Amino acid sequence: DKKVLDFPLVWNNKKWPRLWQFNLHYFEWAKDLLNQLIFSQESEKEKILLGIIIDDWMKSNPLGKGDGWDSYTISLRCRNWIWIFRCFPELATNNRIESLWHQLCWLYSNPELSNGGNHLLENLISLIIGSLQFEGYKSKIIYNWAFEKLKLELNEQILDDGGHFERTAVYHFLILDRLVELGCVIENIKCERPKCLQDSILKMVQFARKIYGEHKIIPPYNDSPVDICPNIDRVINFAETYLFKTEYKY
């Protein structure tokens, strides 16, 4: 479902379905724009617009108010902001970095421990990636807590056969993609390859190959919304590139 939005955006509109509104707060839509900007020779206007939208989010979503401060929306948005700031450092103004830090601290204080499952993994992955963007005592506390909790969750959520315990194919591939992304960030920043991550990713890849198979069909069991499923061949390729330290094949 697509909508043409006026600016400034209405970030919290009671007339919209909540899931649609959540997607607005994720900033997942910015990934397409980010890809365009990376390969475009004429991207200055789009970069300026992206910065304006980030500032508009900050202005319209005060601390703790609205769907933008749901722990799940924070988890996805923080990672997307990080990629934006890493790709285009000129967009990483002091105010935007401060907002990113406040969101991470809020997430650290409000992880989805009661919900668990893939939502909690998203929280923990974002806390780890986010904490590695900052220096200082608090960021180290966040990293250590989130990583120890992640190890426990991986042990519980990734079953012996390599499948995710929610038994939903699409979420299996999403989580696999997130874990590989996390592994790459940790290796790039800390020069470490945590065994718990490598073991989980390897088991998940093996399971993914079994259920995807040569027919390349996503098993439709449980809640498998194909509209949010990543490119499975790309995910498996990405994971094996990380595991075996090979060159990524486009």
Backbone as JSON, one array per atom type, in Angstrom:
{
  "sequence": "DKKVLDFPLVWNNKKWPRLWQFNLHYFEWAKDLLNQLIFSQESEKEKILLGIIIDDWMKSNPLGKGDGWDSYTISLRCRNWIWIFRCFPELATNNRIESLWHQLCWLYSNPELSNGGNHLLENLISLIIGSLQFEGYKSKIIYNWAFEKLKLELNEQILDDGGHFERTAVYHFLILDRLVELGCVIENIKCERPKCLQDSILKMVQFARKIYGEHKIIPPYNDSPVDICPNIDRVINFAETYLFKTEYKY",
  "N": [[0.85, -1.19, 0.0], [0.75, 2.08, -1.02], [1.33, 5.54, -0.39], [1.03, 9.0, -1.16], [2.69, 11.48, 0.43], [2.32, 14.57, 2.13], [4.46, 17.33, 2.96], [5.28, 19.19, 5.87], [5.65, 15.89, 7.33], [3.03, 13.86, 8.73], [3.57, 12.2, 11.4], [2.31, 10.67, 13.3], [-0.62, 9.54, 12.88], [-3.88, 9.01, 13.62], [-5.75, 8.01, 11.89], [-4.5, 6.29, 10.18], [-3.62, 2.84, 9.51], [-2.0, 1.07, 12.12], [0.24, -0.56, 11.62], [1.06, 0.36, 9.13], [1.81, 2.93, 9.83], [3.9, 2.34, 11.59], [5.76, 1.38, 9.72], [6.43, 3.74, 8.45], [7.89, 5.02, 10.44], [10.08, 3.34, 10.65], [12.03, 4.01, 8.78], [12.87, 2.35, 6.82], [12.24, 2.73, 4.22], [14.07, 4.56, 3.42], [16.27, 3.19, 2.59], [16.13, 2.52, -0.13], [16.38, 5.04, -1.27], [18.89, 5.66, -0.3], [20.5, 3.79, -1.63], [20.18, 4.78, -4.22], [21.41, 7.26, -3.96], [24.06, 6.58, -3.42], [24.99, 5.61, -5.85], [24.54, 7.66, -7.55], [25.4, 10.54, -9.48], [24.36, 12.98, -9.2], [23.26, 13.92, -6.52], [22.84, 15.72, -4.49], [20.52, 17.24, -3.83], [18.73, 15.25, -3.01], [20.07, 14.22, -0.8], [20.01, 16.42, 0.9], [17.24, 16.59, 1.27], [16.8, 14.16, 2.62], [18.12, 14.67, 5.02], [16.49, 16.76, 5.96], [14.08, 15.38, 6.38], [14.84, 13.65, 8.44], [15.36, 15.55, 10.44], [12.8, 16.57, 10.69], [11.48, 14.36, 11.74], [12.72, 14.26, 14.26], [11.84, 16.67, 15.38], [9.08, 16.29, 15.47], [8.6, 14.12, 17.05], [8.8, 13.95, 20.13], [10.74, 12.92, 22.99], [9.9, 9.69, 23.96], [7.24, 9.76, 23.15], [4.58, 8.69, 21.12], [4.39, 6.4, 18.23], [6.91, 6.28, 17.19], [8.62, 5.84, 19.24], [8.29, 3.29, 20.02], [9.81, 0.24, 20.93], [10.47, -1.54, 18.87], [10.26, -0.03, 16.49], [12.25, 1.83, 16.99], [14.48, 0.16, 16.94], [14.77, -0.63, 14.23], [14.88, 1.87, 12.96], [17.14, 3.15, 14.09], [19.3, 1.64, 13.13], [19.04, 2.16, 10.39], [19.44, 4.93, 10.32], [22.09, 4.97, 11.14], [23.39, 3.75, 8.94], [22.86, 5.68, 7.03], [24.25, 7.9, 8.08], [26.84, 6.87, 8.1], [27.33, 6.43, 5.39], [27.04, 8.96, 4.37], [28.68, 11.2, 5.81], [28.41, 13.94, 6.1], [25.8, 14.35, 6.74], [25.61, 13.71, 9.36], [25.02, 15.49, 11.71], [25.55, 17.26, 14.84], [23.14, 17.44, 16.34], [21.59, 15.4, 15.23], [23.12, 13.13, 15.75], [23.03, 13.22, 18.51], [20.3, 12.76, 18.92], [20.14, 10.14, 17.93], [21.68, 8.81, 19.87], [20.07, 9.24, 22.16], [17.83, 7.75, 21.42], [18.9, 5.16, 21.38], [19.6, 4.86, 24.07], [17.06, 4.95, 25.2], [15.99, 2.62, 24.09], [17.67, 0.75, 25.28], [16.78, 0.94, 27.88], [14.24, 0.03, 27.55], [13.87, -2.66, 26.38], [12.29, -5.36, 24.53], [11.63, -7.47, 26.43], [9.49, -8.88, 27.45], [8.07, -9.63, 25.19], [9.92, -11.01, 23.62], [11.37, -13.34, 21.25], [11.67, -12.65, 17.7], [11.49, -9.88, 17.81], [12.89, -9.11, 20.13], [15.44, -9.94, 19.4], [15.91, -8.12, 17.33], [15.99, -5.76, 18.84], [18.32, -6.21, 20.41], [20.35, -6.58, 18.5], [20.38, -4.04, 17.33], [21.1, -2.48, 19.54], [23.7, -3.4, 19.98], [25.03, -2.79, 17.51], [24.5, -0.05, 17.49], [25.72, 0.87, 19.9], [28.38, 0.53, 19.28], [28.93, 2.68, 17.72], [29.59, 4.73, 19.31], [31.68, 6.2, 21.88], [32.84, 5.72, 25.25], [31.82, 5.16, 28.7], [29.1, 4.43, 29.13], [28.27, 3.47, 26.63], [29.8, 1.18, 26.42], [28.75, -0.34, 28.49], [26.17, -0.78, 27.51], [26.79, -2.26, 25.2], [28.05, -4.6, 26.29], [26.0, -5.68, 27.91], [23.95, -6.12, 25.98], [25.21, -7.88, 24.21], [25.76, -10.16, 25.78], [23.16, -10.88, 26.43], [22.24, -11.41, 23.88], [23.69, -13.73, 23.2], [22.49, -15.59, 24.92], [19.88, -15.56, 23.92], [20.24, -16.44, 21.28], [21.03, -19.04, 21.75], [18.66, -20.04, 22.7], [16.73, -19.37, 20.74], [17.62, -20.21, 18.21], [17.32, -23.23, 16.88], [18.35, -26.72, 17.17], [18.26, -27.79, 14.6], [18.81, -25.64, 13.09], [16.79, -23.89, 12.45], [14.73, -21.0, 13.16], [13.04, -20.52, 16.24], [10.4, -19.61, 16.06], [9.41, -20.65, 13.81], [8.81, -19.55, 11.25], [9.2, -18.9, 7.98], [9.91, -16.5, 6.56], [10.69, -14.74, 8.63], [12.85, -16.17, 9.53], [14.73, -15.78, 7.45], [14.98, -13.0, 7.53], [16.07, -12.6, 10.12], [18.45, -14.03, 9.87], [19.76, -12.44, 7.96], [20.04, -10.08, 9.46], [21.76, -10.96, 11.51], [24.09, -11.59, 10.13], [24.75, -9.07, 9.17], [25.27, -7.86, 11.63], [27.49, -9.4, 12.43], [29.38, -8.57, 10.52], [29.67, -5.85, 11.16], [30.73, -5.96, 13.79], [33.12, -7.28, 13.27], [34.35, -5.41, 11.59], [34.65, -3.17, 13.26], [35.59, -4.04, 15.8], [37.35, -6.01, 15.15], [36.77, -8.7, 15.56], [35.38, -12.02, 15.5], [32.78, -13.31, 16.69], [32.22, -16.49, 18.12], [29.7, -17.51, 18.8], [28.02, -16.15, 17.07], [28.97, -16.94, 14.54], [28.49, -19.72, 14.66], [25.67, -19.78, 14.91], [24.85, -18.48, 12.55], [25.89, -20.25, 10.61], [24.37, -22.6, 11.11], [21.83, -21.59, 10.54], [22.05, -20.94, 7.84], [22.4, -23.46, 6.69], [19.93, -24.6, 7.32], [18.32, -22.83, 5.9], [18.99, -23.39, 3.24], [17.92, -25.93, 3.03], [15.12, -25.56, 3.34], [14.52, -23.75, 1.36], [15.64, -24.75, -0.97], [16.2, -26.32, -4.24], [14.1, -25.53, -5.78], [13.47, -23.05, -5.01], [11.41, -21.87, -3.39], [9.47, -20.19, -1.0], [8.58, -21.56, 2.01], [5.2, -21.56, 3.01], [4.47, -21.6, 5.77], [3.01, -20.82, 8.96], [3.19, -17.36, 9.97], [4.11, -15.87, 7.27], [4.88, -13.26, 5.75], [5.36, -12.43, 2.58], [5.88, -10.0, 1.43], [7.69, -8.61, 2.96], [9.91, -10.07, 2.85], [13.38, -10.55, 2.45], [15.68, -10.63, -0.38], [16.33, -13.87, -0.98], [18.4, -15.4, -2.13], [20.4, -13.49, -2.12], [20.69, -13.08, 0.63], [21.63, -15.6, 1.53], [23.99, -15.75, 0.08], [25.33, -13.53, 1.13], [25.61, -14.37, 3.79], [27.26, -16.65, 3.52], [29.49, -15.49, 2.42], [30.39, -14.0, 4.6], [30.88, -16.09, 6.48], [32.84, -17.72, 5.25], [34.73, -15.98, 4.41], [34.88, -15.02, 1.78], [34.73, -13.45, -1.49], [32.05, -11.27, -2.12], [29.43, -12.2, -4.27], [27.79, -10.63, -6.78]],
  "CA": [[0.0, 0.0, 0.0], [1.57, 3.27, -1.14], [0.65, 6.81, -0.21], [1.78, 10.21, -1.43], [2.63, 12.24, 1.68], [2.67, 15.98, 2.11], [5.5, 17.72, 3.92], [5.89, 18.24, 6.8], [4.94, 14.63, 7.49], [2.26, 13.58, 9.95], [4.21, 10.95, 11.83], [1.39, 9.91, 14.15], [-1.96, 9.84, 12.38], [-4.78, 7.98, 14.14], [-6.55, 7.47, 10.79], [-3.72, 5.3, 9.45], [-3.38, 1.57, 10.19], [-0.8, 1.22, 12.94], [1.38, -1.2, 10.97], [1.51, 1.29, 8.08], [2.49, 4.02, 10.51], [5.17, 1.79, 12.05], [6.68, 1.34, 8.59], [6.92, 5.1, 8.22], [8.9, 5.32, 11.46], [11.26, 2.48, 10.51], [12.98, 4.57, 7.82], [13.31, 1.32, 5.87], [12.06, 3.31, 2.89], [15.26, 5.37, 3.1], [17.3, 2.34, 2.0], [16.07, 2.67, -1.59], [16.95, 6.35, -1.56], [20.31, 5.56, 0.01], [21.12, 3.09, -2.75], [20.21, 5.7, -5.36], [22.38, 8.31, -3.69], [25.41, 6.02, -3.48], [25.4, 5.41, -7.23], [24.14, 8.82, -8.35], [26.34, 11.64, -9.59], [23.64, 14.21, -8.87], [22.48, 13.47, -5.37], [22.88, 16.71, -3.43], [19.16, 17.6, -3.43], [18.15, 14.12, -2.29], [20.73, 14.16, 0.52], [19.44, 17.52, 1.7], [15.88, 16.18, 1.61], [16.89, 13.12, 3.63], [18.44, 15.35, 6.27], [15.3, 17.51, 6.38], [13.11, 14.42, 6.9], [15.34, 13.22, 9.75], [15.12, 16.66, 11.38], [11.35, 16.66, 10.91], [11.15, 13.28, 12.69], [13.19, 14.66, 15.59], [10.98, 17.75, 15.85], [7.69, 15.85, 15.61], [8.51, 12.95, 17.93], [9.53, 14.2, 21.38], [11.19, 11.74, 23.72], [8.95, 8.78, 24.59], [5.85, 9.98, 22.72], [4.2, 8.23, 19.79], [4.87, 5.1, 17.75], [8.33, 6.36, 16.89], [9.39, 5.42, 20.42], [8.13, 1.86, 20.26], [11.15, -0.37, 20.9], [10.73, -2.17, 17.58], [10.52, 1.0, 15.48], [13.56, 2.38, 17.3], [15.5, -0.8, 16.53], [15.0, -0.55, 12.78], [15.25, 3.23, 12.55], [18.52, 3.47, 14.5], [20.24, 1.04, 12.19], [18.96, 2.87, 9.12], [20.13, 6.21, 10.49], [23.54, 4.7, 11.2], [23.89, 3.55, 7.58], [22.81, 6.99, 6.37], [25.36, 8.74, 8.58], [28.1, 6.27, 7.69], [27.5, 6.63, 3.95], [27.12, 10.39, 4.1], [29.04, 11.82, 7.09], [27.96, 15.33, 6.17], [24.45, 14.37, 7.33], [25.72, 13.36, 10.79], [25.17, 16.69, 12.52], [25.55, 17.01, 16.28], [21.78, 17.22, 16.81], [21.13, 14.08, 14.76], [23.86, 12.12, 16.52], [22.49, 13.25, 19.87], [19.01, 12.07, 18.87], [20.43, 8.71, 17.79], [22.11, 8.33, 21.19], [18.91, 9.21, 23.05], [17.0, 6.62, 21.03], [19.58, 3.94, 21.83], [19.46, 4.79, 25.53], [15.66, 4.59, 25.46], [15.86, 1.21, 23.74], [18.38, 0.0, 26.33], [15.91, 0.95, 29.06], [12.92, -0.55, 27.23], [13.89, -3.78, 25.42], [11.04, -6.13, 24.52], [11.89, -8.71, 27.15], [8.23, -9.63, 27.64], [7.67, -10.18, 23.9], [10.94, -11.97, 23.2], [11.33, -13.7, 19.85], [12.43, -11.86, 16.72], [11.52, -8.48, 18.23], [13.98, -8.94, 21.08], [16.68, -10.03, 18.64], [16.08, -6.84, 16.65], [16.44, -4.82, 19.87], [19.7, -6.5, 20.83], [21.24, -6.31, 17.37], [20.49, -2.58, 17.2], [21.87, -1.98, 20.68], [25.11, -3.72, 19.77], [25.53, -1.96, 16.41], [24.44, 1.35, 17.9], [26.71, 1.18, 20.94], [29.71, 0.56, 18.67], [29.12, 3.97, 17.04], [29.9, 5.73, 20.33], [32.72, 5.89, 22.85], [32.46, 6.09, 26.6], [31.47, 4.12, 29.66], [27.72, 3.97, 28.95], [28.17, 2.68, 25.4], [30.39, -0.13, 26.72], [27.76, -1.06, 29.31], [25.11, -1.21, 26.59], [27.33, -3.32, 24.35], [28.27, -5.82, 27.05], [24.71, -6.26, 28.3], [23.22, -6.6, 24.81], [25.88, -9.04, 23.61], [25.54, -11.32, 26.65], [21.77, -11.26, 26.25], [22.12, -11.99, 22.54], [24.19, -15.11, 23.26], [21.45, -16.41, 25.55], [18.73, -15.65, 23.01], [20.61, -17.3, 20.15], [21.02, -20.42, 22.24], [17.26, -20.44, 22.86], [15.89, -19.14, 19.57], [18.11, -20.96, 17.05], [17.18, -24.62, 17.28], [19.43, -27.63, 16.75], [18.22, -28.01, 13.15], [19.17, -24.38, 12.44], [15.62, -23.04, 12.25], [14.33, -20.1, 14.23], [12.0, -21.23, 17.0], [9.05, -19.17, 15.69], [9.03, -21.49, 12.68], [8.25, -18.72, 10.19], [10.3, -18.86, 7.01], [10.33, -15.14, 6.25], [11.44, -14.21, 9.76], [14.14, -16.87, 9.56], [15.65, -15.12, 6.53], [15.23, -11.65, 8.05], [16.98, -12.69, 11.26], [19.75, -14.43, 9.33], [20.34, -11.25, 7.34], [20.44, -9.17, 10.54], [22.91, -11.51, 12.24], [25.28, -11.43, 9.28], [25.04, -7.64, 9.23], [25.88, -7.64, 12.93], [28.82, -9.98, 12.41], [30.26, -7.72, 9.71], [29.95, -4.62, 11.91], [31.64, -6.28, 14.88], [34.45, -7.58, 12.69], [34.92, -4.18, 11.06], [34.98, -2.2, 14.31], [36.32, -4.66, 16.9], [38.24, -7.03, 14.6], [36.42, -9.95, 16.23], [34.36, -12.85, 14.86], [32.26, -14.09, 17.81], [31.88, -17.86, 17.77], [28.26, -17.72, 18.91], [27.42, -15.64, 15.84], [29.35, -17.81, 13.42], [27.78, -21.0, 14.8], [24.25, -19.57, 14.62], [24.7, -18.16, 11.13], [26.13, -21.47, 9.85], [23.2, -23.47, 11.24], [20.69, -20.97, 9.87], [22.27, -21.07, 6.4], [22.13, -24.86, 6.35], [18.47, -24.76, 7.37], [17.76, -22.03, 4.81], [19.16, -24.13, 1.99], [17.01, -27.08, 3.04], [13.71, -25.18, 3.15], [14.41, -22.98, 0.11], [15.86, -25.82, -1.93], [16.49, -26.02, -5.64], [12.91, -24.94, -6.4], [13.48, -21.65, -4.57], [10.06, -21.52, -2.95], [9.41, -19.88, 0.43], [7.51, -22.35, 2.65], [4.19, -20.63, 3.53], [3.93, -21.97, 7.07], [2.85, -19.76, 9.96], [3.07, -15.99, 9.47], [5.21, -15.62, 6.33], [4.51, -12.16, 4.86], [6.39, -12.39, 1.55], [6.18, -8.63, 1.02], [8.82, -8.1, 3.72], [11.0, -11.04, 2.76], [14.52, -10.09, 1.66], [16.11, -11.49, -1.47], [16.9, -15.01, -0.26], [19.7, -15.73, -2.71], [21.35, -12.49, -1.63], [20.93, -13.33, 2.06], [22.48, -16.78, 1.67], [25.3, -15.35, -0.45], [25.89, -12.62, 2.14], [26.0, -15.17, 4.96], [28.4, -17.52, 3.2], [30.64, -14.6, 2.26], [30.88, -13.71, 5.95], [31.37, -17.3, 7.13], [34.03, -18.31, 4.61], [35.63, -14.88, 4.06], [35.01, -15.0, 0.33], [34.26, -12.23, -2.14], [30.61, -11.27, -2.36], [29.08, -12.36, -5.67], [26.58, -9.9, -7.1]],
  "C": [[0.88, 1.23, 0.0], [0.72, 4.52, -0.98], [1.59, 7.94, -0.62], [1.6, 11.12, -0.22], [3.02, 13.69, 1.46], [3.75, 16.24, 3.15], [5.1, 19.05, 4.55], [5.01, 17.01, 7.03], [4.13, 14.6, 8.78], [2.72, 12.21, 10.42], [3.29, 10.07, 12.66], [-0.04, 10.3, 13.8], [-2.9, 8.71, 12.79], [-5.65, 7.36, 13.04], [-5.82, 6.37, 10.03], [-3.68, 3.98, 10.21], [-2.04, 1.65, 10.93], [0.43, 0.58, 12.29], [1.94, -0.31, 9.87], [2.32, 2.42, 8.71], [3.85, 3.57, 11.06], [6.2, 1.8, 10.92], [7.23, 2.71, 8.25], [8.05, 5.43, 9.18], [10.16, 4.46, 11.33], [12.38, 3.15, 9.72], [13.56, 3.5, 6.9], [13.21, 1.85, 4.44], [13.28, 4.11, 2.46], [16.35, 4.53, 2.45], [17.32, 2.46, 0.48], [16.7, 4.0, -2.01], [18.46, 6.33, -1.34], [21.06, 4.88, -1.12], [21.22, 3.99, -3.98], [21.29, 6.76, -5.17], [23.81, 7.82, -3.84], [25.91, 5.95, -4.92], [25.07, 6.59, -8.14], [25.23, 9.89, -8.34], [25.69, 12.97, -9.19], [22.69, 13.92, -7.71], [22.34, 14.51, -4.27], [21.48, 17.06, -2.93], [18.52, 16.5, -2.59], [18.77, 13.98, -0.9], [20.18, 15.24, 1.44], [18.04, 17.15, 2.17], [15.9, 15.13, 2.71], [17.21, 13.72, 5.0], [17.25, 16.11, 6.83], [14.27, 16.57, 6.99], [13.55, 13.91, 8.27], [15.09, 14.3, 10.8], [13.64, 16.8, 11.69], [10.89, 15.56, 11.87], [11.53, 13.7, 14.1], [12.27, 15.73, 16.19], [9.59, 17.25, 16.22], [7.5, 14.69, 16.57], [9.33, 13.15, 19.2], [9.75, 12.91, 22.16], [10.04, 10.96, 24.35], [7.52, 8.9, 24.12], [5.63, 9.48, 21.3], [4.84, 6.91, 19.39], [6.35, 5.11, 17.4], [9.2, 5.91, 18.05], [9.03, 4.01, 20.85], [9.5, 1.2, 20.07], [11.48, -0.99, 19.55], [11.02, -1.12, 16.51], [11.88, 1.65, 15.72], [14.65, 1.47, 16.76], [15.81, -0.68, 15.05], [15.48, 0.84, 12.37], [16.7, 3.55, 12.91], [19.53, 2.88, 13.53], [20.22, 1.77, 10.85], [19.61, 4.25, 9.2], [21.64, 6.02, 10.49], [24.09, 4.52, 9.8], [23.88, 4.86, 6.8], [24.0, 7.84, 6.78], [26.72, 8.19, 8.17], [28.38, 6.49, 6.2], [27.71, 8.1, 3.61], [27.4, 11.14, 5.41], [28.59, 13.27, 7.23], [26.55, 15.46, 6.74], [24.47, 14.11, 8.83], [26.01, 14.61, 11.62], [25.11, 16.34, 14.0], [24.15, 16.7, 16.82], [21.26, 15.83, 16.42], [21.84, 12.96, 15.51], [23.35, 12.06, 17.96], [21.14, 12.54, 19.93], [19.21, 10.56, 18.76], [20.84, 8.11, 19.14], [20.94, 8.23, 22.15], [17.99, 8.03, 22.72], [17.6, 5.29, 21.49], [19.45, 3.77, 23.34], [18.04, 4.42, 25.93], [15.45, 3.1, 25.19], [16.53, 0.33, 24.79], [17.53, -0.11, 27.6], [14.57, 0.26, 28.83], [13.01, -1.67, 26.19], [12.63, -4.62, 25.57], [11.24, -7.5, 25.16], [10.62, -9.55, 27.3], [7.75, -10.26, 26.33], [8.64, -11.25, 23.41], [10.94, -12.16, 21.7], [12.13, -12.77, 18.95], [12.5, -10.38, 17.09], [12.68, -8.22, 19.18], [15.33, -9.04, 20.36], [16.95, -8.71, 17.91], [16.57, -5.78, 17.63], [17.92, -4.99, 20.16], [20.7, -6.21, 19.71], [21.46, -4.81, 17.2], [21.28, -1.97, 18.34], [23.36, -2.23, 20.5], [25.71, -2.84, 18.67], [25.58, -0.5, 16.83], [25.5, 1.72, 18.91], [28.12, 1.26, 20.36], [29.97, 1.86, 17.89], [29.57, 5.06, 18.01], [31.05, 5.25, 21.21], [32.22, 6.29, 24.24], [31.96, 4.92, 27.42], [30.08, 3.55, 29.39], [27.58, 3.1, 27.69], [28.76, 1.28, 25.61], [29.45, -0.98, 27.57], [26.65, -1.62, 28.41], [25.59, -2.38, 25.75], [27.44, -4.64, 25.12], [26.96, -6.49, 27.45], [24.01, -6.88, 27.1], [23.88, -7.84, 24.21], [25.68, -10.29, 24.46], [24.11, -11.82, 26.52], [21.56, -11.91, 24.89], [22.59, -13.45, 22.54], [23.15, -16.04, 23.87], [20.27, -16.62, 24.61], [19.03, -16.53, 21.8], [20.57, -18.77, 20.55], [19.59, -20.94, 22.36], [16.49, -20.4, 21.54], [16.34, -19.89, 18.31], [18.19, -22.42, 17.44], [18.3, -25.48, 16.71], [19.45, -27.86, 15.24], [18.55, -26.74, 12.37], [18.02, -23.44, 12.21], [15.37, -22.12, 13.43], [13.1, -20.66, 14.92], [10.58, -20.76, 16.74], [8.52, -19.93, 14.47], [8.27, -20.7, 11.61], [9.37, -18.44, 9.2], [10.82, -17.44, 6.76], [11.14, -14.55, 7.39], [12.79, -14.9, 9.91], [15.16, -16.14, 8.68], [15.96, -13.69, 6.98], [16.25, -11.68, 9.18], [18.38, -13.09, 10.8], [20.47, -13.23, 8.74], [20.84, -10.27, 8.4], [21.69, -9.65, 11.26], [24.2, -11.39, 11.43], [25.72, -9.97, 9.28], [25.76, -7.31, 10.54], [27.31, -8.18, 12.95], [29.81, -9.13, 11.64], [30.64, -6.44, 10.46], [30.95, -4.88, 13.03], [33.04, -6.55, 14.35], [35.12, -6.31, 12.21], [35.4, -3.24, 12.15], [35.86, -2.81, 15.4], [37.33, -5.72, 16.44], [38.04, -8.38, 15.3], [35.35, -10.68, 15.41], [33.79, -13.79, 15.93], [31.78, -15.47, 17.37], [30.38, -18.1, 17.83], [27.53, -17.23, 17.67], [27.71, -16.55, 14.66], [28.58, -19.14, 13.47], [26.3, -20.86, 14.43], [24.01, -19.31, 13.14], [24.89, -19.41, 10.28], [24.92, -22.4, 9.91], [22.0, -22.9, 10.48], [20.82, -21.05, 8.35], [21.95, -22.49, 5.94], [20.63, -25.14, 6.33], [17.82, -24.03, 6.2], [17.87, -22.76, 3.48], [18.2, -25.32, 1.9], [15.58, -26.65, 2.73], [13.5, -24.41, 1.85], [14.6, -23.9, -1.08], [16.11, -25.35, -3.35], [15.31, -25.38, -6.34], [12.74, -23.47, -6.01], [12.06, -21.15, -4.27], [10.09, -21.28, -1.45], [8.28, -20.69, 1.05], [6.49, -21.42, 3.32], [3.64, -20.99, 4.9], [3.98, -20.8, 8.04], [2.74, -18.39, 9.29], [4.26, -15.69, 8.58], [4.82, -14.53, 5.33], [5.59, -11.94, 3.8], [6.77, -10.97, 1.14], [7.33, -8.03, 1.81], [10.03, -9.03, 3.64], [12.16, -10.46, 1.95], [14.8, -11.03, 0.5], [16.89, -12.67, -0.89], [18.25, -15.42, -0.82], [20.78, -14.76, -2.21], [21.7, -12.74, -0.17], [21.88, -14.51, 2.26], [23.9, -16.48, 1.18], [26.04, -14.48, 0.55], [26.41, -13.41, 3.34], [27.22, -16.02, 4.68], [29.66, -16.71, 2.94], [31.25, -14.26, 3.62], [31.54, -14.94, 6.58], [32.72, -17.74, 6.57], [35.01, -17.26, 4.1], [35.93, -14.87, 2.55], [34.49, -13.69, -0.23], [32.77, -12.33, -2.42], [30.34, -11.31, -3.86], [27.75, -11.67, -5.96], [25.74, -10.67, -8.12]]
}
